[in-house]
């Protein structure tokens, strides 16, 4: 079931329930390591990355099992400090276990996570921040050993608001002795979610969600129940799918309060967006209006939705410029969109110009990464005729069931 077949060209109409957030559930699951008791994390999406995180937690000694609506993690018996190679290589977000395990055991041995298809993704910001908190890094046999005799608070200024580094600093800071003052922190909603979970467990964190976070470390933590919010990126994927295909859809539980820049862009593209407590209603009259889009750290437009806008604007009514400022290799779907008849000029690694065409046509496509792959499925929904997307295991890393969701929105999409 690695491929998806789409019979496109139909206006969307319907309602889809938005799954729990991948980027919020992963650091929250990592944080359960710090607790040393049982926690229940509800609304975890059943996606490949969460399954990988569950395996990793088990390999470290946690008792972990799924319940109908979430995951129970008991971290009373964490013994191992070495993370299995495949898990670290396969999932960048296993990196948030670095801060959590350091906080719990004072030592971590792991492979260097390495680059990935959307860009280099170094970990220098994580390492220099943790070094300021007393962590020493040594390298042996291609592995990194991180160890702290006494993890202590520090004043850390991040030169770039890295989401993962901010999470690691918070996770280590909660366990450290004394106060950590972090400036230049990432402001993504997932940071706030992680802090809310930790505070529910007894931690004291101020300012999460702003660029200055203060962590009063060393508090005794207890297990807690927690509910993961809905996934703003999954909601945005279907939102721009609707803007590109036309139609009316309701995205149940979509977290509108975390999607200001996304909803603004959707409106600039001609969508009518109506927000209620239950979710987001979108009405898209026809081909999208062109926009100038620049991705940026939150509250700017998320890089994870750049390819969804690119796909929709491939059939826009004019000329769209997109600048990608976060990752250096995030226009991998351009070649596949061209196969569908899209007219896209890529001037360098970070800039494309899209001259919208009236009709995209179905084609054989290949997902090369998670968000780009989902955008190709959306493009197939917008195009006339049949499309076939291969390599969909990337998509299943982040989407519980993209075929079911698009079907509920009226599209003809099946996994084959
Ligand atoms: C997280 C999200 C990912 C999203 C990204 C940016 C998760 C699991 N993943 O990834 O979906 O696309 O935020 O919103 O939450 N960088 C460095 N050195 C470092 C760390 C990062 O140079 O030590 C650079 C990266 O190469 C990249 C930029 O900073 O160019 C942003 O990375 P970061 O915010 O850390 O993203 P992730 O946490 O990896």
Short mmCIF file of C-alpha atoms in Angstrom, two decimals, residues 24-416:
data_model
loop_
_atom_site.label_atom_id
_atom_site.label_comp_id
_atom_site.label_asym_id
_atom_site.label_seq_id
_atom_site.Cartn_x
_atom_site.Cartn_y
_atom_site.Cartn_z
CA UNK A 24 3.14 18.34 19.22
CA UNK A 25 2.74 14.67 20.15
CA UNK A 26 6.38 13.71 19.48
CA UNK A 27 8.03 16.09 22.01
CA UNK A 28 5.24 15.44 24.52
CA UNK A 29 5.90 11.70 24.24
CA UNK A 30 9.63 12.39 24.69
CA UNK A 31 8.81 14.48 27.76
CA UNK A 32 7.12 11.52 29.46
CA UNK A 33 10.67 10.21 30.03
CA UNK A 34 11.29 12.99 32.54
CA UNK A 35 8.35 12.05 34.69
CA UNK A 36 9.32 8.61 35.99
CA UNK A 37 5.65 7.67 36.39
CA UNK A 38 2.70 6.81 34.16
CA UNK A 39 1.20 9.44 31.82
CA UNK A 40 -1.68 9.28 29.39
CA UNK A 41 -1.25 11.22 26.12
CA UNK A 42 -4.60 11.40 24.34
CA UNK A 43 -5.26 12.22 20.68
CA UNK A 44 -1.85 10.98 19.48
CA UNK A 45 -2.14 10.40 15.75
CA UNK A 46 -1.64 6.83 14.52
CA UNK A 47 1.17 7.73 12.16
CA UNK A 48 4.52 6.13 11.41
CA UNK A 49 6.54 8.76 13.31
CA UNK A 50 4.49 8.21 16.48
CA UNK A 51 4.92 4.43 16.11
CA UNK A 52 8.69 5.02 15.81
CA UNK A 53 8.67 7.18 18.94
CA UNK A 54 6.75 4.46 20.80
CA UNK A 55 9.39 1.88 19.75
CA UNK A 56 12.16 4.21 20.88
CA UNK A 57 10.56 4.76 24.29
CA UNK A 58 10.14 1.00 24.67
CA UNK A 59 13.78 0.42 23.71
CA UNK A 60 14.79 2.79 26.52
CA UNK A 61 12.82 0.77 29.08
CA UNK A 62 9.41 2.49 29.17
CA UNK A 63 6.19 0.48 29.29
CA UNK A 64 4.11 1.91 26.44
CA UNK A 65 0.75 0.84 25.10
CA UNK A 66 -2.01 2.26 22.95
CA UNK A 67 -5.48 2.80 24.28
CA UNK A 68 -8.34 3.62 21.97
CA UNK A 69 -7.77 7.38 21.97
CA UNK A 70 -4.18 7.73 23.07
CA UNK A 71 -1.01 6.30 24.51
CA UNK A 72 -0.04 5.35 28.05
CA UNK A 73 3.67 5.71 28.85
CA UNK A 74 5.14 4.53 32.12
CA UNK A 75 8.74 5.66 32.39
CA UNK A 76 9.43 4.30 35.89
CA UNK A 77 12.11 1.92 34.62
CA UNK A 78 14.19 3.84 32.14
CA UNK A 79 17.51 2.04 32.05
CA UNK A 80 19.14 2.41 28.67
CA UNK A 81 20.74 5.60 27.46
CA UNK A 82 21.60 4.51 23.94
CA UNK A 83 19.18 5.21 21.12
CA UNK A 84 18.98 2.62 18.32
CA UNK A 85 20.67 3.74 15.11
CA UNK A 86 17.75 3.14 12.70
CA UNK A 87 15.38 5.21 14.83
CA UNK A 88 17.68 8.23 15.00
CA UNK A 89 18.52 8.07 11.30
CA UNK A 90 14.90 7.55 10.29
CA UNK A 91 13.22 10.22 12.36
CA UNK A 92 14.68 13.65 12.92
CA UNK A 93 12.32 14.31 15.82
CA UNK A 94 13.93 11.50 17.83
CA UNK A 95 16.35 14.35 18.53
CA UNK A 96 14.01 15.68 21.23
CA UNK A 97 14.85 12.56 23.23
CA UNK A 98 18.32 14.10 23.64
CA UNK A 99 17.11 16.79 26.07
CA UNK A 100 14.65 14.43 27.76
CA UNK A 101 17.16 11.61 28.32
CA UNK A 102 19.84 14.02 29.48
CA UNK A 103 17.34 15.36 31.98
CA UNK A 104 16.42 11.88 33.13
CA UNK A 105 19.75 10.00 33.06
CA UNK A 106 22.45 12.63 32.54
CA UNK A 107 23.80 10.71 29.56
CA UNK A 108 22.80 9.89 25.97
CA UNK A 109 24.56 7.94 23.25
CA UNK A 110 23.18 8.39 19.75
CA UNK A 111 24.07 8.44 16.08
CA UNK A 112 24.45 11.81 14.42
CA UNK A 113 21.02 12.40 12.87
CA UNK A 114 22.58 13.57 9.61
CA UNK A 115 21.01 15.51 6.75
CA UNK A 116 17.64 14.81 5.18
CA UNK A 117 15.92 15.31 1.88
CA UNK A 118 14.58 18.80 2.61
CA UNK A 119 17.94 20.19 3.69
CA UNK A 120 21.08 19.76 5.73
CA UNK A 121 19.44 20.09 9.15
CA UNK A 122 22.51 20.40 11.39
CA UNK A 123 22.25 20.13 15.20
CA UNK A 124 24.79 22.80 16.16
CA UNK A 125 22.17 24.96 17.92
CA UNK A 126 21.04 22.01 20.08
CA UNK A 127 24.62 21.15 20.99
CA UNK A 128 25.85 24.64 21.84
CA UNK A 129 22.76 25.35 23.98
CA UNK A 130 23.06 22.08 25.91
CA UNK A 131 26.82 22.66 26.32
CA UNK A 132 25.97 25.91 28.14
CA UNK A 133 23.88 23.81 30.54
CA UNK A 134 26.85 21.62 31.45
CA UNK A 135 26.61 18.92 28.78
CA UNK A 136 29.84 17.62 27.30
CA UNK A 137 29.79 16.11 23.84
CA UNK A 138 32.31 13.53 22.65
CA UNK A 139 32.37 11.54 19.44
CA UNK A 140 33.28 7.87 19.18
CA UNK A 141 32.75 5.44 16.27
CA UNK A 142 30.51 7.97 14.52
CA UNK A 143 28.30 8.20 17.60
CA UNK A 144 27.74 11.20 19.84
CA UNK A 145 27.96 10.79 23.59
CA UNK A 146 26.34 13.61 25.54
CA UNK A 147 26.87 13.61 29.28
CA UNK A 148 26.38 16.05 32.15
CA UNK A 149 27.75 15.58 35.65
CA UNK A 150 25.39 18.23 36.84
CA UNK A 151 22.90 19.72 34.46
CA UNK A 152 22.46 23.39 35.37
CA UNK A 153 20.42 26.35 34.24
CA UNK A 154 21.97 28.92 31.90
CA UNK A 155 21.23 32.09 29.95
CA UNK A 156 20.94 30.95 26.34
CA UNK A 157 20.35 33.10 23.29
CA UNK A 158 19.40 31.16 20.16
CA UNK A 159 20.71 32.90 17.01
CA UNK A 160 17.82 31.29 15.05
CA UNK A 161 14.48 30.21 16.59
CA UNK A 162 14.94 26.47 16.00
CA UNK A 163 11.86 24.50 17.06
CA UNK A 164 13.80 21.35 17.97
CA UNK A 165 16.52 23.23 19.87
CA UNK A 166 13.90 25.17 21.85
CA UNK A 167 12.21 21.87 22.77
CA UNK A 168 15.50 20.30 23.85
CA UNK A 169 16.41 23.32 26.00
CA UNK A 170 13.01 23.22 27.72
CA UNK A 171 13.24 19.46 28.31
CA UNK A 172 16.76 19.68 29.75
CA UNK A 173 15.96 22.91 31.61
CA UNK A 174 13.06 21.36 33.49
CA UNK A 175 15.42 18.74 34.95
CA UNK A 176 18.38 21.11 35.45
CA UNK A 177 19.24 22.76 38.76
CA UNK A 178 18.40 26.46 38.75
CA UNK A 179 16.95 28.80 36.21
CA UNK A 180 17.31 28.70 32.43
CA UNK A 181 16.57 31.91 30.59
CA UNK A 182 16.13 31.29 26.88
CA UNK A 183 15.94 34.20 24.44
CA UNK A 184 15.43 33.88 20.70
CA UNK A 185 13.16 30.87 21.36
CA UNK A 186 10.90 29.42 18.67
CA UNK A 187 7.29 30.54 19.16
CA UNK A 188 5.56 27.63 17.39
CA UNK A 189 2.34 26.41 19.08
CA UNK A 190 4.01 23.03 19.64
CA UNK A 191 6.40 24.71 22.12
CA UNK A 192 3.43 25.94 24.11
CA UNK A 193 1.87 22.47 24.01
CA UNK A 194 5.07 20.85 25.30
CA UNK A 195 5.29 23.40 28.13
CA UNK A 196 1.64 22.91 29.03
CA UNK A 197 2.22 19.19 29.38
CA UNK A 198 5.35 19.69 31.48
CA UNK A 199 3.61 22.27 33.71
CA UNK A 200 0.74 19.85 34.21
CA UNK A 201 3.38 17.37 35.44
CA UNK A 202 4.65 19.93 37.97
CA UNK A 203 7.28 21.88 36.00
CA UNK A 204 7.50 25.67 36.15
CA UNK A 205 7.92 27.29 32.74
CA UNK A 206 7.08 30.90 31.92
CA UNK A 207 6.77 32.58 28.55
CA UNK A 208 6.45 29.51 26.31
CA UNK A 209 5.06 30.60 22.96
CA UNK A 210 7.01 33.87 23.18
CA UNK A 211 10.65 34.40 22.28
CA UNK A 212 11.73 34.57 25.95
CA UNK A 213 11.16 31.44 28.00
CA UNK A 214 12.14 31.06 31.64
CA UNK A 215 12.41 27.55 33.06
CA UNK A 216 12.66 27.08 36.81
CA UNK A 217 14.34 23.68 36.89
CA UNK A 218 14.64 20.90 39.42
CA UNK A 219 10.96 20.57 40.38
CA UNK A 220 9.59 17.12 41.23
CA UNK A 221 7.50 15.86 38.29
CA UNK A 222 4.45 13.60 38.38
CA UNK A 223 2.61 11.69 35.65
CA UNK A 224 -0.32 13.51 34.02
CA UNK A 225 -3.16 13.12 31.54
CA UNK A 226 -2.90 15.30 28.47
CA UNK A 227 -4.78 15.85 25.21
CA UNK A 228 -2.76 16.68 22.07
CA UNK A 229 -4.28 19.49 19.97
CA UNK A 230 -5.31 19.00 16.33
CA UNK A 231 -2.68 19.17 13.60
CA UNK A 232 -2.48 22.64 12.03
CA UNK A 233 -0.39 21.34 9.10
CA UNK A 234 -2.79 18.52 8.22
CA UNK A 235 -5.66 21.03 8.42
CA UNK A 236 -3.71 23.40 6.16
CA UNK A 237 -3.02 20.64 3.62
CA UNK A 238 -6.76 20.03 3.15
CA UNK A 239 -7.51 23.75 3.25
CA UNK A 240 -5.17 24.47 0.32
CA UNK A 241 -6.36 21.28 -1.38
CA UNK A 242 -9.85 22.81 -1.35
CA UNK A 243 -8.58 26.22 -2.51
CA UNK A 244 -6.87 24.52 -5.47
CA UNK A 245 -9.73 22.17 -6.37
CA UNK A 246 -12.65 24.50 -5.53
CA UNK A 247 -15.62 23.57 -3.36
CA UNK A 248 -16.82 23.78 0.26
CA UNK A 249 -15.29 21.84 3.10
CA UNK A 250 -15.48 21.74 6.88
CA UNK A 251 -12.27 20.89 8.76
CA UNK A 252 -13.50 19.65 12.11
CA UNK A 253 -11.29 20.53 15.12
CA UNK A 254 -8.86 22.50 12.90
CA UNK A 255 -6.93 24.78 15.30
CA UNK A 256 -7.77 28.15 13.74
CA UNK A 257 -6.08 30.08 16.57
CA UNK A 258 -2.73 28.57 15.47
CA UNK A 259 -3.37 29.24 11.77
CA UNK A 260 -3.58 33.02 11.42
CA UNK A 261 -0.98 33.38 8.64
CA UNK A 262 -2.37 30.29 6.90
CA UNK A 263 -5.96 31.56 6.94
CA UNK A 264 -4.83 35.00 5.74
CA UNK A 265 -3.05 33.41 2.77
CA UNK A 266 -6.12 31.25 2.04
CA UNK A 267 -8.25 34.41 1.92
CA UNK A 268 -5.74 36.20 -0.32
CA UNK A 269 -6.05 33.19 -2.64
CA UNK A 270 -9.80 33.80 -2.86
CA UNK A 271 -11.04 31.35 -0.22
CA UNK A 272 -13.83 32.38 2.14
CA UNK A 273 -12.90 31.16 5.57
CA UNK A 274 -15.27 30.98 8.50
CA UNK A 275 -13.97 29.98 11.91
CA UNK A 276 -16.12 28.44 14.62
CA UNK A 277 -15.42 26.59 17.86
CA UNK A 278 -15.88 23.31 16.00
CA UNK A 279 -13.38 24.00 13.24
CA UNK A 280 -12.85 25.85 9.97
CA UNK A 281 -15.30 26.11 7.12
CA UNK A 282 -13.78 26.96 3.72
CA UNK A 283 -15.48 27.92 0.52
CA UNK A 284 -13.34 28.17 -2.61
CA UNK A 285 -15.10 29.59 -5.65
CA UNK A 286 -12.72 28.63 -8.43
CA UNK A 287 -9.08 28.99 -9.43
CA UNK A 288 -6.90 30.65 -6.75
CA UNK A 289 -5.77 34.26 -6.96
CA UNK A 290 -1.96 34.57 -7.09
CA UNK A 291 -0.03 35.51 -3.94
CA UNK A 292 3.49 36.43 -2.88
CA UNK A 293 4.43 33.96 -0.19
CA UNK A 294 7.44 33.96 2.13
CA UNK A 295 7.83 31.17 4.67
CA UNK A 296 9.01 32.22 8.14
CA UNK A 297 9.22 30.98 11.71
CA UNK A 298 5.88 31.14 13.57
CA UNK A 299 3.79 33.31 13.55
CA UNK A 300 4.88 33.56 9.90
CA UNK A 301 3.68 31.23 7.17
CA UNK A 302 4.85 27.65 7.94
CA UNK A 303 7.41 26.03 5.67
CA UNK A 304 5.47 22.77 6.11
CA UNK A 305 2.59 24.22 4.05
CA UNK A 306 4.66 25.89 1.34
CA UNK A 307 4.31 22.94 -1.06
CA UNK A 308 0.52 22.83 -0.56
CA UNK A 309 0.29 26.48 -1.70
CA UNK A 310 2.67 25.76 -4.58
CA UNK A 311 0.40 22.92 -5.78
CA UNK A 312 -2.74 25.07 -5.53
CA UNK A 313 -1.12 28.03 -7.31
CA UNK A 314 -0.05 25.74 -10.16
CA UNK A 315 -3.64 26.28 -11.33
CA UNK A 316 -3.85 29.85 -10.06
CA UNK A 317 -5.10 32.80 -12.08
CA UNK A 318 -1.76 34.60 -12.36
CA UNK A 319 1.84 34.77 -11.29
CA UNK A 320 2.82 33.65 -7.76
CA UNK A 321 6.22 34.12 -6.15
CA UNK A 322 7.30 31.84 -3.33
CA UNK A 323 10.36 32.31 -1.15
CA UNK A 324 11.41 29.48 1.17
CA UNK A 325 13.49 30.88 4.03
CA UNK A 326 13.66 27.89 6.43
CA UNK A 327 14.97 24.89 4.48
CA UNK A 328 17.28 24.91 1.47
CA UNK A 329 15.79 22.01 -0.51
CA UNK A 330 12.06 22.28 -0.24
CA UNK A 331 10.96 22.62 -3.85
CA UNK A 332 11.31 18.95 -4.67
CA UNK A 333 7.77 18.66 -6.04
CA UNK A 334 8.39 21.18 -8.85
CA UNK A 335 9.46 18.48 -11.34
CA UNK A 336 6.34 16.40 -10.64
CA UNK A 337 4.03 19.42 -10.88
CA UNK A 338 5.58 20.19 -14.28
CA UNK A 339 4.62 16.67 -15.41
CA UNK A 340 1.04 17.73 -14.66
CA UNK A 341 1.38 20.75 -16.95
CA UNK A 342 2.36 23.30 -14.28
CA UNK A 343 4.47 26.23 -15.39
CA UNK A 344 7.05 26.81 -12.65
CA UNK A 345 10.38 28.61 -12.88
CA UNK A 346 12.89 27.88 -10.12
CA UNK A 347 15.49 30.66 -10.01
CA UNK A 348 17.52 29.18 -7.12
CA UNK A 349 17.14 26.80 -4.16
CA UNK A 350 14.90 29.23 -2.30
CA UNK A 351 12.75 30.96 -4.95
CA UNK A 352 10.12 29.85 -7.43
CA UNK A 353 7.73 31.70 -9.73
CA UNK A 354 4.52 29.93 -10.69
CA UNK A 355 2.52 30.98 -13.74
CA UNK A 356 -0.86 29.39 -13.05
CA UNK A 357 -2.45 27.29 -15.82
CA UNK A 358 -6.17 26.69 -16.26
CA UNK A 359 -5.95 22.90 -16.03
CA UNK A 360 -3.52 20.49 -14.44
CA UNK A 361 -3.63 16.98 -15.87
CA UNK A 362 -3.17 13.71 -14.00
CA UNK A 363 0.27 12.09 -14.06
CA UNK A 364 2.49 9.47 -12.41
CA UNK A 365 4.15 11.16 -9.46
CA UNK A 366 6.53 10.20 -6.67
CA UNK A 367 6.47 11.44 -3.09
CA UNK A 368 10.03 12.28 -2.04
CA UNK A 369 9.27 13.67 1.42
CA UNK A 370 6.37 14.04 3.85
CA UNK A 371 4.79 17.45 3.18
CA UNK A 372 5.71 17.55 -0.50
CA UNK A 373 4.17 14.09 -0.92
CA UNK A 374 0.89 15.23 0.65
CA UNK A 375 0.90 18.27 -1.65
CA UNK A 376 1.24 15.94 -4.66
CA UNK A 377 -1.86 14.02 -3.54
CA UNK A 378 -3.66 17.39 -3.27
CA UNK A 379 -2.40 18.30 -6.78
CA UNK A 380 -3.82 14.99 -8.05
CA UNK A 381 -7.18 15.95 -6.53
CA UNK A 382 -7.06 19.30 -8.38
CA UNK A 383 -5.99 17.82 -11.74
CA UNK A 384 -8.18 16.46 -14.54
CA UNK A 385 -7.92 12.70 -14.97
CA UNK A 386 -6.04 10.00 -13.10
CA UNK A 387 -2.89 10.47 -11.03
CA UNK A 388 -0.80 7.88 -9.31
CA UNK A 389 1.49 8.87 -6.42
CA UNK A 390 4.24 6.39 -5.46
CA UNK A 391 6.52 6.49 -2.41
CA UNK A 392 3.65 7.22 -0.05
CA UNK A 393 5.37 5.79 3.03
CA UNK A 394 6.76 9.30 3.47
CA UNK A 395 3.21 10.64 3.68
CA UNK A 396 2.17 8.05 6.27
CA UNK A 397 4.88 9.40 8.57
CA UNK A 398 2.59 12.36 9.24
CA UNK A 399 -0.94 11.67 7.90
CA UNK A 400 -3.09 9.01 9.57
CA UNK A 401 -5.18 8.39 6.51
CA UNK A 402 -4.90 10.99 3.78
CA UNK A 403 -7.00 8.86 1.38
CA UNK A 404 -9.91 8.55 3.82
CA UNK A 405 -9.73 12.27 4.64
CA UNK A 406 -9.78 13.38 0.99
CA UNK A 407 -12.60 10.91 0.29
CA UNK A 408 -14.60 12.44 3.12
CA UNK A 409 -14.03 15.76 1.39
CA UNK A 410 -15.56 14.32 -1.79
CA UNK A 411 -12.41 13.41 -3.74
CA UNK A 412 -11.79 10.01 -5.36
CA UNK A 413 -8.62 8.83 -3.68
CA UNK A 414 -7.60 5.25 -2.85
CA UNK A 415 -4.46 3.62 -1.59
CA UNK A 416 -3.26 0.80 -3.85
#
